[in-house]
Amino acid sequence: MTLVQHLTELRRRLVISAIAIALGAVIAFIFYSPILGFLSGPYHGITRGQKLIVTDPLEAFATRLKIAAWAGLFISSPVVLWQLWRFITPGLNPKEKKYAIPFIAASIILFLMGAAVALLTLKPALQFLQSVGGHNLETYYRAGPYLSLVMLMIVAFGVAFEFPILLVFLELAGVLPSARLRKWRRPAIVIIVAVAAIITPSQDPYSLFAMAVPMYIFYEGAILVGRLLKK
């Protein structure tokens, strides 16, 4: 393919991805109420059913648009990843193509696992943050900042759970042999905990360990998978 053909193909893939994201956003906009109720679950859990508040005339509409945009990207992610795979496929050799679909499928599954762990961790994280403030403070969260925290938690955990994909890829590429990963176990623990402490949006110990422990398990799993795939 010529450069112009590559650019034309890229434009087509981007247009399809944009349409998928837009359709996902429309679906999320329509089902805004149940999505908001689901995301508000941890907050309701620590406030005994108290609703989120808005303090700006435009905040309610902006909140709906924010949820539609994030949920639209989430809903359309399989289509976006498929378009990415279809774009890079012509440049891969047969052996690399064999791993492409498993890598994409594993990426989606691991991101969903990370999102689930983030939502499960959110309630104890909020309880911890509430207790730090003391009993003289009444908890009333604005919808905008609260939902931003929820989305950041989902993204942070989802991206962190992609860690084994990166390690296995580096092993298959010969950049990072599994033998070296085995030697780096001790410093890996320190680095994983440090990274988890930095990228956890809520900065609470529950979220830190909920991210760090699976990442180290993934580290060990990536060593095993890399060795098996190299045989």
Short mmCIF file of C-alpha atoms in Angstrom, two decimals:
data_model
loop_
_atom_site.label_atom_id
_atom_site.label_comp_id
_atom_site.label_asym_id
_atom_site.label_seq_id
_atom_site.Cartn_x
_atom_site.Cartn_y
_atom_site.Cartn_z
CA MET A 1 0.00 0.00 0.00
CA THR A 2 1.17 3.52 -0.79
CA LEU A 3 1.26 6.29 1.80
CA VAL A 4 -1.98 7.75 0.41
CA GLN A 5 -3.66 4.35 0.63
CA HIS A 6 -2.49 3.97 4.23
CA LEU A 7 -3.89 7.40 5.11
CA THR A 8 -7.18 6.59 3.36
CA GLU A 9 -7.43 3.33 5.30
CA LEU A 10 -6.63 5.14 8.55
CA ARG A 11 -9.33 7.73 7.85
CA ARG A 12 -11.88 4.98 7.19
CA ARG A 13 -11.03 3.21 10.45
CA LEU A 14 -11.19 6.47 12.40
CA VAL A 15 -14.59 7.34 10.89
CA ILE A 16 -15.99 3.91 11.80
CA SER A 17 -14.60 4.25 15.33
CA ALA A 18 -16.05 7.75 15.70
CA ILE A 19 -19.48 6.54 14.55
CA ALA A 20 -19.34 3.65 17.02
CA ILE A 21 -18.41 6.03 19.87
CA ALA A 22 -21.22 8.41 18.86
CA LEU A 23 -23.79 5.58 18.78
CA GLY A 24 -22.55 4.34 22.16
CA ALA A 25 -22.88 7.87 23.56
CA VAL A 26 -26.45 8.13 22.24
CA ILE A 27 -27.34 4.81 23.90
CA ALA A 28 -25.76 5.96 27.16
CA PHE A 29 -27.58 9.31 26.93
CA ILE A 30 -30.91 7.48 26.61
CA PHE A 31 -30.16 5.12 29.51
CA TYR A 32 -28.63 7.88 31.62
CA SER A 33 -30.77 7.28 34.73
CA PRO A 34 -29.91 3.59 35.30
CA ILE A 35 -26.22 4.27 34.52
CA LEU A 36 -26.16 7.15 37.02
CA GLY A 37 -27.92 4.99 39.60
CA PHE A 38 -25.35 2.23 39.13
CA LEU A 39 -22.36 4.58 39.38
CA SER A 40 -23.87 6.28 42.42
CA GLY A 41 -24.17 2.95 44.28
CA PRO A 42 -20.99 3.36 46.39
CA TYR A 43 -22.04 6.90 47.38
CA HIS A 44 -25.52 5.70 48.34
CA GLY A 45 -23.89 2.96 50.39
CA ILE A 46 -21.99 5.38 52.63
CA THR A 47 -24.78 7.99 52.88
CA ARG A 48 -27.78 5.63 53.30
CA GLY A 49 -29.37 6.46 49.97
CA GLN A 50 -28.65 10.19 49.85
CA LYS A 51 -28.68 11.63 46.32
CA LEU A 52 -25.83 13.45 44.66
CA ILE A 53 -26.27 17.21 44.49
CA VAL A 54 -25.71 19.85 41.82
CA THR A 55 -24.88 23.47 42.62
CA ASP A 56 -24.95 24.94 39.13
CA PRO A 57 -27.88 25.30 36.67
CA LEU A 58 -25.84 23.68 33.90
CA GLU A 59 -24.20 20.97 36.02
CA ALA A 60 -27.03 18.46 35.63
CA PHE A 61 -26.88 18.62 31.83
CA ALA A 62 -23.06 18.59 31.87
CA THR A 63 -23.20 15.49 34.09
CA ARG A 64 -25.45 13.72 31.60
CA LEU A 65 -23.10 14.61 28.74
CA LYS A 66 -20.08 13.43 30.74
CA ILE A 67 -21.68 10.06 31.47
CA ALA A 68 -22.77 9.72 27.82
CA ALA A 69 -19.25 10.43 26.56
CA TRP A 70 -17.46 8.03 28.93
CA ALA A 71 -20.05 5.28 28.61
CA GLY A 72 -20.10 5.71 24.82
CA LEU A 73 -16.36 5.14 24.68
CA PHE A 74 -16.73 2.15 26.99
CA ILE A 75 -19.55 0.60 24.94
CA SER A 76 -17.76 1.12 21.64
CA SER A 77 -14.34 -0.10 22.82
CA PRO A 78 -14.65 -3.56 21.15
CA VAL A 79 -15.37 -1.87 17.81
CA VAL A 80 -12.52 0.61 18.26
CA LEU A 81 -10.05 -2.15 19.13
CA TRP A 82 -11.26 -4.24 16.17
CA GLN A 83 -10.69 -1.30 13.81
CA LEU A 84 -7.21 -0.83 15.27
CA TRP A 85 -6.46 -4.50 14.69
CA ARG A 86 -7.76 -4.37 11.11
CA PHE A 87 -5.55 -1.35 10.42
CA ILE A 88 -2.32 -2.91 11.72
CA THR A 89 -2.98 -6.44 10.36
CA PRO A 90 -1.48 -5.84 6.86
CA GLY A 91 1.86 -4.97 8.49
CA LEU A 92 2.07 -8.13 10.61
CA ASN A 93 3.68 -11.42 9.71
CA PRO A 94 1.62 -14.67 10.08
CA LYS A 95 3.06 -15.43 13.53
CA GLU A 96 2.17 -11.94 14.81
CA LYS A 97 -1.33 -12.16 13.33
CA LYS A 98 -1.87 -15.38 15.28
CA TYR A 99 -1.47 -13.46 18.56
CA ALA A 100 -3.45 -10.35 17.55
CA ILE A 101 -6.99 -11.52 18.34
CA PRO A 102 -6.03 -13.19 21.67
CA PHE A 103 -4.24 -9.97 22.68
CA ILE A 104 -7.30 -7.84 21.85
CA ALA A 105 -9.68 -10.23 23.61
CA ALA A 106 -7.42 -10.37 26.67
CA SER A 107 -7.16 -6.56 26.69
CA ILE A 108 -10.95 -6.18 26.78
CA ILE A 109 -11.39 -8.82 29.49
CA LEU A 110 -8.62 -7.39 31.67
CA PHE A 111 -9.97 -3.85 31.33
CA LEU A 112 -13.43 -5.04 32.38
CA MET A 113 -11.86 -6.85 35.35
CA GLY A 114 -10.07 -3.66 36.34
CA ALA A 115 -13.30 -1.64 36.06
CA ALA A 116 -15.10 -4.19 38.26
CA VAL A 117 -12.37 -4.08 40.91
CA ALA A 118 -12.47 -0.25 40.84
CA LEU A 119 -16.21 -0.20 41.51
CA LEU A 120 -15.90 -2.82 44.27
CA THR A 121 -13.10 -0.84 45.90
CA LEU A 122 -14.85 2.52 45.65
CA LYS A 123 -17.16 2.09 48.64
CA PRO A 124 -14.43 1.25 51.21
CA ALA A 125 -12.29 3.99 49.64
CA LEU A 126 -15.07 6.55 50.16
CA GLN A 127 -15.63 5.31 53.70
CA PHE A 128 -11.93 5.77 54.43
CA LEU A 129 -11.89 9.29 52.95
CA GLN A 130 -15.03 10.16 54.89
CA SER A 131 -13.57 8.88 58.18
CA VAL A 132 -10.37 10.89 57.67
CA GLY A 133 -12.44 14.08 57.65
CA GLY A 134 -13.92 13.28 61.04
CA HIS A 135 -17.48 13.00 62.35
CA ASN A 136 -18.17 16.74 62.33
CA LEU A 137 -18.51 16.83 58.53
CA GLU A 138 -21.73 15.92 56.73
CA THR A 139 -21.20 14.14 53.40
CA TYR A 140 -22.81 15.85 50.39
CA TYR A 141 -21.00 15.11 47.13
CA ARG A 142 -21.51 17.10 43.96
CA ALA A 143 -22.36 14.95 40.96
CA GLY A 144 -19.58 16.30 38.73
CA PRO A 145 -16.53 15.73 40.97
CA TYR A 146 -17.87 12.41 42.25
CA LEU A 147 -18.46 11.01 38.76
CA SER A 148 -15.05 12.30 37.63
CA LEU A 149 -13.49 10.31 40.49
CA VAL A 150 -15.46 7.20 39.51
CA MET A 151 -14.41 7.48 35.86
CA LEU A 152 -10.77 8.08 36.80
CA MET A 153 -10.86 5.04 39.10
CA ILE A 154 -12.27 2.87 36.30
CA VAL A 155 -9.69 4.12 33.79
CA ALA A 156 -6.78 3.81 36.26
CA PHE A 157 -7.67 0.25 37.25
CA GLY A 158 -8.52 -0.73 33.67
CA VAL A 159 -5.16 0.53 32.38
CA ALA A 160 -3.27 -1.03 35.32
CA PHE A 161 -4.86 -4.39 34.57
CA GLU A 162 -3.37 -4.22 31.05
CA PHE A 163 0.05 -4.65 32.69
CA PRO A 164 0.40 -8.37 31.82
CA ILE A 165 -0.39 -7.66 28.15
CA LEU A 166 2.60 -5.32 27.99
CA LEU A 167 4.89 -7.80 29.73
CA VAL A 168 3.89 -10.74 27.51
CA PHE A 169 4.34 -8.57 24.41
CA LEU A 170 7.84 -7.57 25.52
CA GLU A 171 8.66 -11.22 26.22
CA LEU A 172 7.47 -12.35 22.79
CA ALA A 173 9.42 -9.53 21.16
CA GLY A 174 12.57 -10.66 22.96
CA VAL A 175 13.00 -7.29 24.67
CA LEU A 176 12.38 -8.59 28.18
CA PRO A 177 13.10 -12.33 28.67
CA SER A 178 11.14 -14.19 31.33
CA ALA A 179 14.43 -15.12 33.04
CA ARG A 180 15.12 -11.42 33.64
CA LEU A 181 11.60 -10.90 35.01
CA ARG A 182 12.20 -13.73 37.48
CA LYS A 183 15.38 -12.02 38.70
CA TRP A 184 13.56 -8.70 39.09
CA ARG A 185 10.84 -9.98 41.45
CA ARG A 186 11.91 -7.98 44.52
CA PRO A 187 12.38 -4.60 42.82
CA ALA A 188 9.19 -5.31 40.83
CA ILE A 189 7.18 -5.43 44.07
CA VAL A 190 8.51 -2.03 45.13
CA ILE A 191 7.89 -0.49 41.70
CA ILE A 192 4.37 -1.92 41.45
CA VAL A 193 3.39 -0.56 44.88
CA ALA A 194 4.91 2.84 44.03
CA VAL A 195 3.10 3.01 40.69
CA ALA A 196 -0.18 1.96 42.29
CA ALA A 197 0.23 4.68 44.93
CA ILE A 198 0.84 7.29 42.24
CA ILE A 199 -1.92 6.43 39.75
CA THR A 200 -4.69 5.60 42.24
CA PRO A 201 -6.97 8.67 42.02
CA SER A 202 -8.49 8.32 45.52
CA GLN A 203 -5.07 7.93 47.24
CA ASP A 204 -6.48 5.58 49.88
CA PRO A 205 -4.86 2.33 51.12
CA TYR A 206 -7.76 0.12 49.99
CA SER A 207 -7.45 1.18 46.37
CA LEU A 208 -3.66 1.00 46.52
CA PHE A 209 -3.59 -2.65 47.58
CA ALA A 210 -6.57 -3.55 45.39
CA MET A 211 -4.44 -2.43 42.44
CA ALA A 212 -0.97 -3.51 43.59
CA VAL A 213 -1.83 -7.11 44.58
CA PRO A 214 -3.44 -8.05 41.22
CA MET A 215 -0.61 -6.33 39.35
CA TYR A 216 1.97 -8.50 41.09
CA ILE A 217 -0.14 -11.61 40.42
CA PHE A 218 -0.24 -10.53 36.78
CA TYR A 219 3.54 -10.10 36.89
CA GLU A 220 3.97 -13.74 37.92
CA GLY A 221 1.33 -14.84 35.40
CA ALA A 222 3.07 -12.95 32.59
CA ILE A 223 6.31 -14.81 33.36
CA LEU A 224 4.51 -18.14 33.07
CA VAL A 225 2.57 -17.21 29.91
CA GLY A 226 5.67 -15.81 28.25
CA ARG A 227 7.59 -19.03 28.88
CA LEU A 228 4.73 -21.15 27.52
CA LEU A 229 4.33 -19.06 24.36
CA LYS A 230 8.06 -19.14 23.69
CA LYS A 231 8.07 -22.96 23.54
#
